[in-house]
mmCIF file of C-alpha atoms in Angstrom:
data_model
loop_
_atom_site.group_PDB
_atom_site.id
_atom_site.type_symbol
_atom_site.label_atom_id
_atom_site.label_comp_id
_atom_site.label_asym_id
_atom_site.label_seq_id
_atom_site.Cartn_x
_atom_site.Cartn_y
_atom_site.Cartn_z
ATOM 1 C CA MET R 172 -93.480 -10.613 27.707
ATOM 2 C CA ILE R 173 -91.547 -10.644 30.975
ATOM 3 C CA THR R 174 -91.687 -7.380 32.925
ATOM 4 C CA ARG R 175 -88.276 -6.173 34.056
ATOM 5 C CA LEU R 176 -87.995 -5.405 37.742
ATOM 6 C CA ILE R 177 -86.405 -1.998 37.175
ATOM 7 C CA GLU R 178 -89.145 -0.767 34.830
ATOM 8 C CA ASN R 179 -91.290 0.843 37.516
ATOM 9 C CA SER R 180 -88.230 2.380 39.154
ATOM 10 C CA VAL R 181 -87.145 3.913 35.859
ATOM 11 C CA ILE R 182 -90.624 5.290 35.231
ATOM 12 C CA SER R 183 -90.794 6.789 38.715
ATOM 13 C CA SER R 184 -87.461 8.545 38.066
ATOM 14 C CA LEU R 185 -88.664 10.343 34.940
ATOM 15 C CA PHE R 186 -89.120 14.122 34.854
ATOM 16 C CA LYS R 187 -87.006 14.729 37.947
ATOM 17 C CA GLY R 188 -84.485 16.895 36.114
ATOM 18 C CA LYS R 189 -82.091 13.955 35.625
ATOM 19 C CA THR R 190 -80.850 11.934 32.691
ATOM 20 C CA ILE R 191 -81.646 8.224 33.055
ATOM 21 C CA ILE R 192 -78.849 5.843 32.053
ATOM 22 C CA ILE R 193 -79.448 2.095 31.707
ATOM 23 C CA TYR R 194 -76.273 0.003 31.584
ATOM 24 C CA GLY R 195 -75.953 -3.653 30.767
ATOM 25 C CA ALA R 196 -74.286 -6.266 28.598
ATOM 26 C CA ARG R 197 -75.343 -6.636 25.010
ATOM 27 C CA GLN R 198 -78.564 -8.545 24.353
ATOM 28 C CA VAL R 199 -79.901 -8.351 27.936
ATOM 29 C CA GLY R 200 -82.957 -6.351 26.844
ATOM 30 C CA LYS R 201 -82.003 -2.679 27.287
ATOM 31 C CA THR R 202 -83.526 -1.652 23.957
ATOM 32 C CA THR R 203 -86.721 -3.610 24.623
ATOM 33 C CA LEU R 204 -87.085 -2.065 28.081
ATOM 34 C CA ALA R 205 -86.489 1.461 26.795
ATOM 35 C CA GLN R 206 -88.986 0.992 23.974
ATOM 36 C CA GLN R 207 -91.611 -0.425 26.344
ATOM 37 C CA ILE R 208 -91.279 2.676 28.507
ATOM 38 C CA LEU R 209 -91.381 4.881 25.432
ATOM 39 C CA GLU R 210 -94.636 3.282 24.262
ATOM 40 C CA LYS R 211 -96.388 4.710 27.312
ATOM 41 C CA PHE R 212 -95.883 8.202 25.872
ATOM 42 C CA GLY R 213 -97.229 7.497 22.384
ATOM 43 C CA ASN R 214 -96.459 10.280 19.922
ATOM 44 C CA GLU R 215 -94.638 12.200 22.640
ATOM 45 C CA GLY R 216 -91.769 9.697 22.625
ATOM 46 C CA LYS R 217 -88.910 9.221 20.162
ATOM 47 C CA TYR R 218 -86.271 6.497 19.752
ATOM 48 C CA TYR R 219 -82.779 7.015 18.287
ATOM 49 C CA SER R 220 -80.196 4.282 17.717
ATOM 50 C CA CYS R 221 -76.873 6.020 18.222
ATOM 51 C CA ASP R 222 -74.820 3.407 16.405
ATOM 52 C CA ILE R 223 -76.347 4.792 13.200
ATOM 53 C CA LEU R 224 -73.740 7.152 11.771
ATOM 54 C CA SER R 225 -76.148 9.974 10.896
ATOM 55 C CA VAL R 226 -77.644 9.972 14.404
ATOM 56 C CA GLY R 227 -74.227 10.058 16.042
ATOM 57 C CA GLN R 228 -73.124 12.917 13.803
ATOM 58 C CA SER R 229 -76.284 14.910 14.505
ATOM 59 C CA LEU R 230 -75.771 14.562 18.259
ATOM 60 C CA ALA R 231 -72.033 15.279 18.222
ATOM 61 C CA ASP R 232 -72.437 19.073 18.308
ATOM 62 C CA ALA R 233 -72.986 20.376 21.840
ATOM 63 C CA GLU R 234 -74.801 23.535 20.694
ATOM 64 C CA PRO R 235 -78.179 23.562 22.523
ATOM 65 C CA GLU R 236 -80.153 24.905 19.574
ATOM 66 C CA LYS R 237 -78.787 22.292 17.194
ATOM 67 C CA LEU R 238 -79.519 19.496 19.652
ATOM 68 C CA LYS R 239 -83.032 20.812 20.221
ATOM 69 C CA ALA R 240 -83.660 21.100 16.491
ATOM 70 C CA PHE R 241 -82.592 17.488 15.914
ATOM 71 C CA LEU R 242 -84.474 15.984 18.859
ATOM 72 C CA GLY R 243 -87.645 17.975 18.246
ATOM 73 C CA ASP R 244 -90.457 18.628 20.693
ATOM 74 C CA TYR R 245 -90.737 15.132 22.098
ATOM 75 C CA LYS R 246 -91.369 14.633 25.788
ATOM 76 C CA VAL R 247 -89.215 11.508 26.173
ATOM 77 C CA VAL R 248 -86.234 10.616 23.980
ATOM 78 C CA VAL R 249 -84.332 7.333 24.071
ATOM 79 C CA LEU R 250 -80.682 7.418 22.986
ATOM 80 C CA ASP R 251 -79.901 3.734 22.517
ATOM 81 C CA GLU R 252 -76.216 2.669 22.565
ATOM 82 C CA ALA R 253 -75.310 6.211 23.572
ATOM 83 C CA GLN R 254 -71.609 5.392 23.969
ATOM 84 C CA TYR R 255 -71.266 5.775 20.199
ATOM 85 C CA ILE R 256 -71.841 9.531 20.497
ATOM 86 C CA PRO R 257 -68.513 11.383 20.800
ATOM 87 C CA ASP R 258 -68.164 13.193 24.135
ATOM 88 C CA ILE R 259 -71.525 11.844 25.290
ATOM 89 C CA GLY R 260 -71.122 13.227 28.815
ATOM 90 C CA ARG R 261 -70.912 16.809 27.595
ATOM 91 C CA ILE R 262 -73.863 16.310 25.223
ATOM 92 C CA LEU R 263 -76.065 14.963 28.018
ATOM 93 C CA LYS R 264 -74.981 17.783 30.315
ATOM 94 C CA VAL R 265 -75.979 20.381 27.711
ATOM 95 C CA LEU R 266 -79.362 18.712 27.230
ATOM 96 C CA ILE R 267 -80.038 18.752 30.979
ATOM 97 C CA ASP R 268 -78.820 22.313 31.505
ATOM 98 C CA HIS R 269 -80.092 24.045 28.393
ATOM 99 C CA VAL R 270 -82.874 22.052 26.736
ATOM 100 C CA GLU R 271 -86.045 22.187 28.809
ATOM 101 C CA ASP R 272 -89.042 19.865 28.902
ATOM 102 C CA ILE R 273 -87.286 16.790 27.566
ATOM 103 C CA GLN R 274 -86.496 13.543 29.373
ATOM 104 C CA ILE R 275 -83.476 11.639 28.073
ATOM 105 C CA ILE R 276 -83.120 7.888 28.599
ATOM 106 C CA ALA R 277 -79.688 6.711 27.454
ATOM 107 C CA THR R 278 -78.619 3.079 27.225
ATOM 108 C CA GLY R 279 -75.098 1.731 26.998
ATOM 109 C CA SER R 280 -73.663 -1.738 26.706
ATOM 110 C CA SER R 281 -70.035 -0.795 27.263
ATOM 111 C CA GLY R 282 -70.431 0.333 30.835
ATOM 112 C CA PHE R 283 -66.823 1.336 31.340
ATOM 113 C CA ASP R 284 -66.877 3.635 28.299
ATOM 114 C CA LEU R 285 -70.201 5.326 28.898
ATOM 115 C CA ALA R 286 -69.511 5.621 32.622
ATOM 116 C CA GLY R 287 -66.085 7.086 31.988
ATOM 117 C CA LYS R 288 -67.456 9.718 29.666
ATOM 118 C CA THR R 289 -70.399 10.696 31.847
ATOM 119 C CA SER R 290 -69.101 10.407 35.398
ATOM 120 C CA GLU R 291 -67.482 13.824 35.734
ATOM 121 C CA PRO R 292 -69.625 16.131 33.569
ATOM 122 C CA MET R 293 -72.857 14.468 34.728
ATOM 123 C CA THR R 294 -72.252 14.695 38.480
ATOM 124 C CA GLY R 295 -75.629 15.258 40.140
ATOM 125 C CA ARG R 296 -77.446 15.104 36.826
ATOM 126 C CA VAL R 297 -77.914 11.383 36.273
ATOM 127 C CA ILE R 298 -79.773 8.387 37.690
ATOM 128 C CA THR R 299 -78.251 5.061 36.688
ATOM 129 C CA TYR R 300 -79.711 1.568 36.490
ATOM 130 C CA ARG R 301 -78.107 -1.726 35.540
ATOM 131 C CA LEU R 302 -79.959 -4.408 33.613
ATOM 132 C CA TYR R 303 -78.922 -8.048 33.687
ATOM 133 C CA PRO R 304 -80.142 -11.176 31.890
ATOM 134 C CA PHE R 305 -83.537 -12.240 33.217
ATOM 135 C CA SER R 306 -83.503 -12.805 36.963
ATOM 136 C CA ILE R 307 -85.257 -15.826 38.373
ATOM 137 C CA THR R 308 -87.595 -13.420 40.180
ATOM 138 C CA GLU R 309 -88.627 -11.821 36.878
ATOM 139 C CA ILE R 310 -89.324 -15.248 35.379
ATOM 140 C CA LYS R 311 -91.245 -16.251 38.502
ATOM 141 C CA GLU R 312 -93.463 -13.165 38.268
ATOM 142 C CA LYS R 313 -94.468 -14.312 34.785
ATOM 143 C CA ARG R 314 -94.714 -18.070 35.298
ATOM 144 C CA GLY R 315 -94.909 -18.728 39.053
ATOM 145 C CA TRP R 316 -92.627 -20.806 41.269
ATOM 146 C CA LEU R 317 -94.272 -24.099 40.300
ATOM 147 C CA GLU R 318 -93.215 -23.578 36.687
ATOM 148 C CA ILE R 319 -89.754 -22.373 37.673
ATOM 149 C CA ASN R 320 -88.699 -25.686 39.204
ATOM 150 C CA PRO R 321 -88.843 -27.645 35.918
ATOM 151 C CA LEU R 322 -86.881 -24.809 34.262
ATOM 152 C CA LEU R 323 -84.146 -24.675 36.880
ATOM 153 C CA GLU R 324 -81.672 -27.008 35.187
ATOM 154 C CA LYS R 325 -82.135 -25.249 31.835
ATOM 155 C CA LEU R 326 -81.356 -21.914 33.496
ATOM 156 C CA LEU R 327 -78.186 -23.377 34.994
ATOM 157 C CA VAL R 328 -77.016 -24.857 31.695
ATOM 158 C CA TYR R 329 -78.151 -22.300 29.117
ATOM 159 C CA GLY R 330 -78.510 -19.158 31.221
ATOM 160 C CA SER R 331 -81.213 -16.523 31.155
ATOM 161 C CA TYR R 332 -80.520 -14.134 28.307
ATOM 162 C CA PRO R 333 -83.961 -13.055 27.031
ATOM 163 C CA GLU R 334 -83.592 -14.590 23.573
ATOM 164 C CA ILE R 335 -82.148 -17.849 24.916
ATOM 165 C CA SER R 336 -85.016 -18.319 27.351
ATOM 166 C CA LEU R 337 -87.472 -18.667 24.459
ATOM 167 C CA LEU R 338 -85.574 -21.433 22.656
ATOM 168 C CA GLY R 339 -85.428 -25.192 22.970
ATOM 169 C CA ASN R 340 -82.201 -26.736 24.228
ATOM 170 C CA GLU R 341 -80.626 -27.401 20.830
ATOM 171 C CA GLU R 342 -81.316 -23.914 19.502
ATOM 172 C CA ALA R 343 -80.403 -22.364 22.858
ATOM 173 C CA GLU R 344 -76.988 -24.026 22.693
ATOM 174 C CA LYS R 345 -76.314 -22.682 19.198
ATOM 175 C CA ARG R 346 -77.448 -19.190 20.074
ATOM 176 C CA ILE R 347 -75.556 -18.880 23.366
ATOM 177 C CA ILE R 348 -72.350 -19.959 21.600
ATOM 178 C CA GLU R 349 -72.967 -17.298 18.950
ATOM 179 C CA LEU R 350 -73.723 -14.748 21.639
ATOM 180 C CA ALA R 351 -70.543 -15.543 23.562
ATOM 181 C CA SER R 352 -68.332 -15.399 20.472
ATOM 182 C CA SER R 353 -69.987 -12.403 18.797
ATOM 183 C CA TYR R 354 -70.728 -10.037 21.673
ATOM 184 C CA LEU R 355 -68.673 -11.019 24.682
ATOM 185 C CA TYR R 356 -65.499 -9.166 23.744
ATOM 186 C CA LYS R 357 -66.939 -6.625 21.329
ATOM 187 C CA ASP R 358 -67.052 -3.670 23.702
ATOM 188 C CA ILE R 359 -63.568 -4.244 25.072
ATOM 189 C CA LEU R 360 -62.007 -4.726 21.652
ATOM 190 C CA GLN R 361 -63.863 -1.740 20.225
ATOM 191 C CA PHE R 362 -63.372 0.814 22.975
ATOM 192 C CA GLU R 363 -60.025 -0.241 24.456
ATOM 193 C CA ASP R 364 -56.648 -0.650 22.815
ATOM 194 C CA ILE R 365 -56.573 -4.423 23.191
ATOM 195 C CA ARG R 366 -54.087 -5.989 20.804
ATOM 196 C CA ARG R 367 -54.109 -9.510 22.240
ATOM 197 C CA SER R 368 -57.680 -10.597 21.586
ATOM 198 C CA ASP R 369 -56.507 -14.217 21.574
ATOM 199 C CA MET R 370 -55.076 -13.787 25.066
ATOM 200 C CA LEU R 371 -58.315 -12.194 26.286
ATOM 201 C CA LYS R 372 -60.292 -15.196 25.072
ATOM 202 C CA LYS R 373 -57.885 -17.632 26.728
ATOM 203 C CA LEU R 374 -58.104 -15.677 29.969
ATOM 204 C CA VAL R 375 -61.884 -15.731 30.108
ATOM 205 C CA GLN R 376 -61.909 -19.464 29.334
ATOM 206 C CA MET R 377 -59.469 -20.091 32.179
ATOM 207 C CA LEU R 378 -61.639 -18.054 34.522
ATOM 208 C CA ALA R 379 -64.697 -20.061 33.452
ATOM 209 C CA LEU R 380 -62.888 -23.285 34.357
ATOM 210 C CA GLN R 381 -62.013 -21.867 37.796
ATOM 211 C CA THR R 382 -65.559 -20.875 38.744
ATOM 212 C CA GLY R 383 -66.028 -21.332 42.475
ATOM 213 C CA ASN R 384 -62.285 -21.572 43.146
ATOM 214 C CA GLU R 385 -59.839 -18.919 44.260
ATOM 215 C CA VAL R 386 -58.174 -17.127 41.369
ATOM 216 C CA ASN R 387 -54.428 -16.582 41.445
ATOM 217 C CA TYR R 388 -53.436 -13.614 39.279
ATOM 218 C CA ASN R 389 -49.784 -14.679 39.204
ATOM 219 C CA GLU R 390 -50.597 -18.186 37.973
ATOM 220 C CA LEU R 391 -52.864 -16.786 35.269
ATOM 221 C CA ALA R 392 -50.143 -14.375 34.181
ATOM 222 C CA VAL R 393 -47.555 -17.140 33.895
ATOM 223 C CA SER R 394 -49.945 -19.382 31.952
ATOM 224 C CA LEU R 395 -50.783 -16.576 29.529
ATOM 225 C CA GLY R 396 -47.268 -15.175 29.227
ATOM 226 C CA VAL R 397 -48.237 -11.678 30.335
ATOM 227 C CA SER R 398 -47.753 -9.541 33.419
ATOM 228 C CA ARG R 399 -49.876 -9.767 36.552
ATOM 229 C CA LEU R 400 -51.016 -6.169 35.974
ATOM 230 C CA THR R 401 -52.226 -7.071 32.467
ATOM 231 C CA VAL R 402 -54.314 -9.927 33.881
ATOM 232 C CA ILE R 403 -55.857 -7.614 36.469
ATOM 233 C CA LYS R 404 -56.552 -4.956 33.818
ATOM 234 C CA TYR R 405 -58.343 -7.426 31.558
ATOM 235 C CA ILE R 406 -60.401 -8.843 34.423
ATOM 236 C CA ASP R 407 -61.347 -5.295 35.382
ATOM 237 C CA LEU R 408 -62.533 -4.633 31.821
ATOM 238 C CA LEU R 409 -64.515 -7.880 31.759
ATOM 239 C CA GLU R 410 -66.163 -6.818 34.994
ATOM 240 C CA LYS R 411 -66.968 -3.348 33.679
ATOM 241 C CA THR R 412 -68.586 -4.866 30.580
ATOM 242 C CA PHE R 413 -70.821 -7.070 32.740
ATOM 243 C CA VAL R 414 -69.289 -10.396 31.728
ATOM 244 C CA LEU R 415 -68.147 -11.387 35.210
ATOM 245 C CA PHE R 416 -67.739 -10.095 38.748
ATOM 246 C CA ARG R 417 -65.325 -10.597 41.625
ATOM 247 C CA LEU R 418 -66.002 -11.755 45.165
ATOM 248 C CA ASN R 419 -63.333 -10.962 47.743
ATOM 249 C CA SER R 420 -62.441 -13.009 50.789
ATOM 250 C CA PHE R 421 -63.656 -11.937 54.228
ATOM 251 C CA SER R 422 -61.098 -11.386 56.947
ATOM 252 C CA GLY R 423 -61.883 -10.379 60.489
ATOM 253 C CA ASN R 424 -60.118 -11.502 63.626
ATOM 254 C CA LEU R 425 -58.393 -14.759 62.711
ATOM 255 C CA ARG R 426 -54.826 -15.306 61.540
ATOM 256 C CA LYS R 427 -55.888 -18.428 59.673
ATOM 257 C CA GLU R 428 -58.172 -16.522 57.294
ATOM 258 C CA LEU R 429 -57.305 -15.806 53.687
ATOM 259 C CA ASN R 430 -57.472 -12.038 53.456
ATOM 260 C CA LYS R 431 -56.436 -11.146 49.914
ATOM 261 C CA SER R 432 -58.039 -13.881 47.835
ATOM 262 C CA VAL R 433 -60.669 -13.487 45.139
ATOM 263 C CA LYS R 434 -63.190 -15.660 43.354
ATOM 264 C CA ILE R 435 -64.721 -14.839 39.982
ATOM 265 C CA TYR R 436 -68.257 -15.597 38.848
ATOM 266 C CA PHE R 437 -70.170 -14.990 35.618
ATOM 267 C CA TYR R 438 -73.344 -12.937 35.445
ATOM 268 C CA ASP R 439 -74.820 -15.647 33.208
ATOM 269 C CA THR R 440 -74.096 -19.359 33.572
ATOM 270 C CA GLY R 441 -74.984 -19.982 29.925
ATOM 271 C CA ILE R 442 -72.162 -17.682 28.821
ATOM 272 C CA ARG R 443 -69.840 -19.461 31.231
ATOM 273 C CA ASN R 444 -70.796 -22.876 29.809
ATOM 274 C CA ALA R 445 -70.399 -21.624 26.239
ATOM 275 C CA LEU R 446 -66.840 -20.533 27.003
ATOM 276 C CA ILE R 447 -65.894 -24.079 28.034
ATOM 277 C CA ASN R 448 -68.269 -25.697 25.505
ATOM 278 C CA ASN R 449 -70.064 -27.821 28.093
ATOM 279 C CA PHE R 450 -73.849 -28.038 27.927
ATOM 280 C CA ASN R 451 -74.191 -31.442 29.544
ATOM 281 C CA PRO R 452 -77.084 -31.976 31.980
ATOM 282 C CA LEU R 453 -76.194 -31.625 35.640
ATOM 283 C CA HIS R 454 -76.016 -35.341 36.402
ATOM 284 C CA LEU R 455 -73.239 -35.726 33.812
ATOM 285 C CA ARG R 456 -71.138 -32.787 35.015
ATOM 286 C CA ASN R 457 -68.257 -32.660 37.471
ATOM 287 C CA ASP R 458 -68.800 -28.918 37.919
ATOM 288 C CA ALA R 459 -72.470 -28.984 38.930
ATOM 289 C CA GLY R 460 -71.641 -27.705 42.404
ATOM 290 C CA ALA R 461 -69.639 -24.757 41.054
ATOM 291 C CA LEU R 462 -72.398 -24.038 38.536
ATOM 292 C CA TRP R 463 -75.046 -23.976 41.279
ATOM 293 C CA GLU R 464 -72.859 -21.712 43.401
ATOM 294 C CA ASN R 465 -72.327 -19.303 40.493
ATOM 295 C CA PHE R 466 -76.034 -19.283 39.667
ATOM 296 C CA CYS R 467 -77.126 -18.571 43.232
ATOM 297 C CA ILE R 468 -74.600 -15.803 43.859
ATOM 298 C CA ALA R 469 -75.325 -14.098 40.525
ATOM 299 C CA GLU R 470 -79.079 -14.277 41.123
ATOM 300 C CA ARG R 471 -78.640 -12.937 44.642
ATOM 301 C CA LYS R 472 -76.612 -10.048 43.237
ATOM 302 C CA LYS R 473 -79.475 -9.211 40.850
ATOM 303 C CA LYS R 474 -82.069 -9.468 43.595
ATOM 304 C CA LEU R 475 -80.208 -7.171 45.988
ATOM 305 C CA GLU R 476 -79.467 -4.541 43.358
ATOM 306 C CA TYR R 477 -82.982 -4.503 41.920
ATOM 307 C CA SER R 478 -84.376 -4.245 45.450
ATOM 308 C CA GLY R 479 -82.054 -1.398 46.401
ATOM 309 C CA ILE R 480 -80.542 -3.456 49.242
ATOM 310 C CA HIS R 481 -76.877 -2.763 49.982
ATOM 311 C CA VAL R 482 -74.717 -5.397 51.655
ATOM 312 C CA ASN R 483 -71.043 -6.295 51.729
ATOM 313 C CA SER R 484 -70.542 -9.661 50.036
ATOM 314 C CA TYR R 485 -67.626 -12.052 50.491
ATOM 315 C CA PHE R 486 -66.576 -15.668 50.704
ATOM 316 C CA TRP R 487 -64.716 -17.074 53.731
ATOM 317 C CA ARG R 488 -61.874 -19.549 53.829
ATOM 318 C CA THR R 489 -58.979 -20.454 56.112
ATOM 319 C CA TYR R 490 -55.554 -21.823 55.259
ATOM 320 C CA ASP R 491 -56.612 -25.223 56.598
ATOM 321 C CA GLN R 492 -59.543 -25.339 54.130
ATOM 322 C CA LYS R 493 -62.464 -24.427 56.350
ATOM 323 C CA GLU R 494 -64.853 -22.412 54.192
ATOM 324 C CA ILE R 495 -68.215 -20.745 53.676
ATOM 325 C CA ASP R 496 -69.307 -20.295 50.061
ATOM 326 C CA TYR R 497 -70.839 -16.857 50.473
ATOM 327 C CA ILE R 498 -71.402 -14.372 53.282
ATOM 328 C CA GLU R 499 -73.212 -11.069 53.609
ATOM 329 C CA GLU R 500 -72.449 -8.372 56.140
ATOM 330 C CA LYS R 501 -74.838 -5.557 56.926
ATOM 331 C CA ASN R 502 -74.846 -3.305 59.969
ATOM 332 C CA GLY R 503 -72.382 -5.603 61.704
ATOM 333 C CA LEU R 504 -74.573 -8.701 61.226
ATOM 334 C CA ILE R 505 -72.920 -11.546 59.323
ATOM 335 C CA THR R 506 -74.857 -14.340 57.589
ATOM 336 C CA GLY R 507 -73.263 -17.227 55.724
ATOM 337 C CA TYR R 508 -74.672 -19.400 52.937
ATOM 338 C CA GLU R 509 -73.654 -22.819 51.680
ATOM 339 C CA PHE R 510 -74.793 -23.948 48.226
ATOM 340 C CA LYS R 511 -75.664 -27.607 47.628
ATOM 341 C CA TYR R 512 -77.747 -28.366 44.543
ATOM 342 C CA SER R 513 -79.096 -31.656 45.875
ATOM 343 C CA PRO R 514 -81.079 -31.558 49.131
ATOM 344 C CA LYS R 515 -79.404 -34.885 49.976
ATOM 345 C CA GLN R 516 -75.860 -33.490 49.965
ATOM 346 C CA LYS R 517 -74.321 -33.182 53.394
ATOM 347 C CA MET R 518 -73.190 -29.838 54.750
ATOM 348 C CA LYS R 519 -70.678 -29.217 57.497
ATOM 349 C CA ILE R 520 -70.663 -25.755 59.083
ATOM 350 C CA PRO R 521 -67.323 -24.590 60.544
ATOM 351 C CA LYS R 522 -67.879 -23.697 64.198
ATOM 352 C CA LEU R 523 -64.810 -21.497 63.981
ATOM 353 C CA PHE R 524 -66.789 -19.170 61.724
ATOM 354 C CA THR R 525 -70.118 -19.205 63.561
ATOM 355 C CA ASN R 526 -68.539 -18.820 67.000
ATOM 356 C CA THR R 527 -66.047 -16.123 66.012
ATOM 357 C CA TYR R 528 -68.575 -13.926 64.247
ATOM 358 C CA ASN R 529 -71.763 -14.954 66.043
ATOM 359 C CA ALA R 530 -73.040 -15.788 62.576
ATOM 360 C CA GLU R 531 -75.806 -17.957 61.202
ATOM 361 C CA VAL R 532 -75.091 -20.172 58.189
ATOM 362 C CA LYS R 533 -77.976 -21.140 55.915
ATOM 363 C CA ARG R 534 -78.240 -23.874 53.319
ATOM 364 C CA VAL R 535 -79.400 -23.101 49.769
ATOM 365 C CA ASP R 536 -80.360 -26.090 47.631
ATOM 366 C CA SER R 537 -82.803 -26.929 44.857
ATOM 367 C CA SER R 538 -85.626 -27.447 47.362
ATOM 368 C CA ASN R 539 -85.440 -24.071 49.128
ATOM 369 C CA TYR R 540 -83.586 -21.640 46.831
ATOM 370 C CA TRP R 541 -86.626 -19.371 46.517
ATOM 371 C CA GLU R 542 -86.096 -18.285 50.141
ATOM 372 C CA PHE R 543 -82.692 -16.911 49.102
ATOM 373 C CA LEU R 544 -83.538 -15.646 45.619
ATOM 374 C CA GLY R 545 -87.261 -14.845 45.703
#
């Protein structure tokens, strides 16, 4: 069993007069994490799956006495997949304000829906956490860095969803394809009025093929036969459901810099590879560099969030093709990173960037990645 990095933080947040909400994509381990925490309270804990009709109906009435009667005298209650409860924000607010001596832990896979319903009524009453597929740090804590190195290529190709990590390559390929086709769009299609599910699937496949490159909303719109605003809306929904995330371009003092460009990366490289149906080993791929870049940036994003470290993240590029894969800015200090999977690959650092911003640029490859991700 791999311990999730946010587990101790969640436990330390209990009984502070706040509802705990754990967001994350489907199948990343939210239920397992919540149940592991619940086990620490023995008979004083209770689990409810809110996608069960009878549970949702019982929790739909915001009367404090009715809610108390249904939940009982438990000390900790988990409401799993809480977005299925109608008006969940108001229900959680009533529980916090009127039902004493009970700690609610709610989980939700459709982040945009649960967040939208809880943001206003739950102001000041909630502590939120996001859970991702296994981070390389979580795997390292279980197996050690020496065992991580042989697993590195598998993580790049098949990703790090908890179930996938336990399977051999052949079974992992089958399961990640099933996961991508069965769960990837489910929240969007279920909770948003999306009539063009075929277009959504084409869009996400196109984005997977453009990993590591700048994304042009207008070109995507023309290719898909929809408006630019529709493309942006769908990408926003994919981001809110933890499928992918955007990285904006950095622009400071130079006219040559791209200042309104965006790149898109996937939280899990296995999902990305399933979308384009490519599970070839790295030495047979023409996208190994983009895959390594996606992996490193996604893992860095997990590390920073789990550690509570806040930075501004960007990429940097000029019109004459000078570029830095990834940069972080914190307190006015700028650091750049270049991703090269092979330690033998050459790297050229643009002096225009380092001189203009008094910045250091570091190399991240398969021989030293733990310094960046550990």
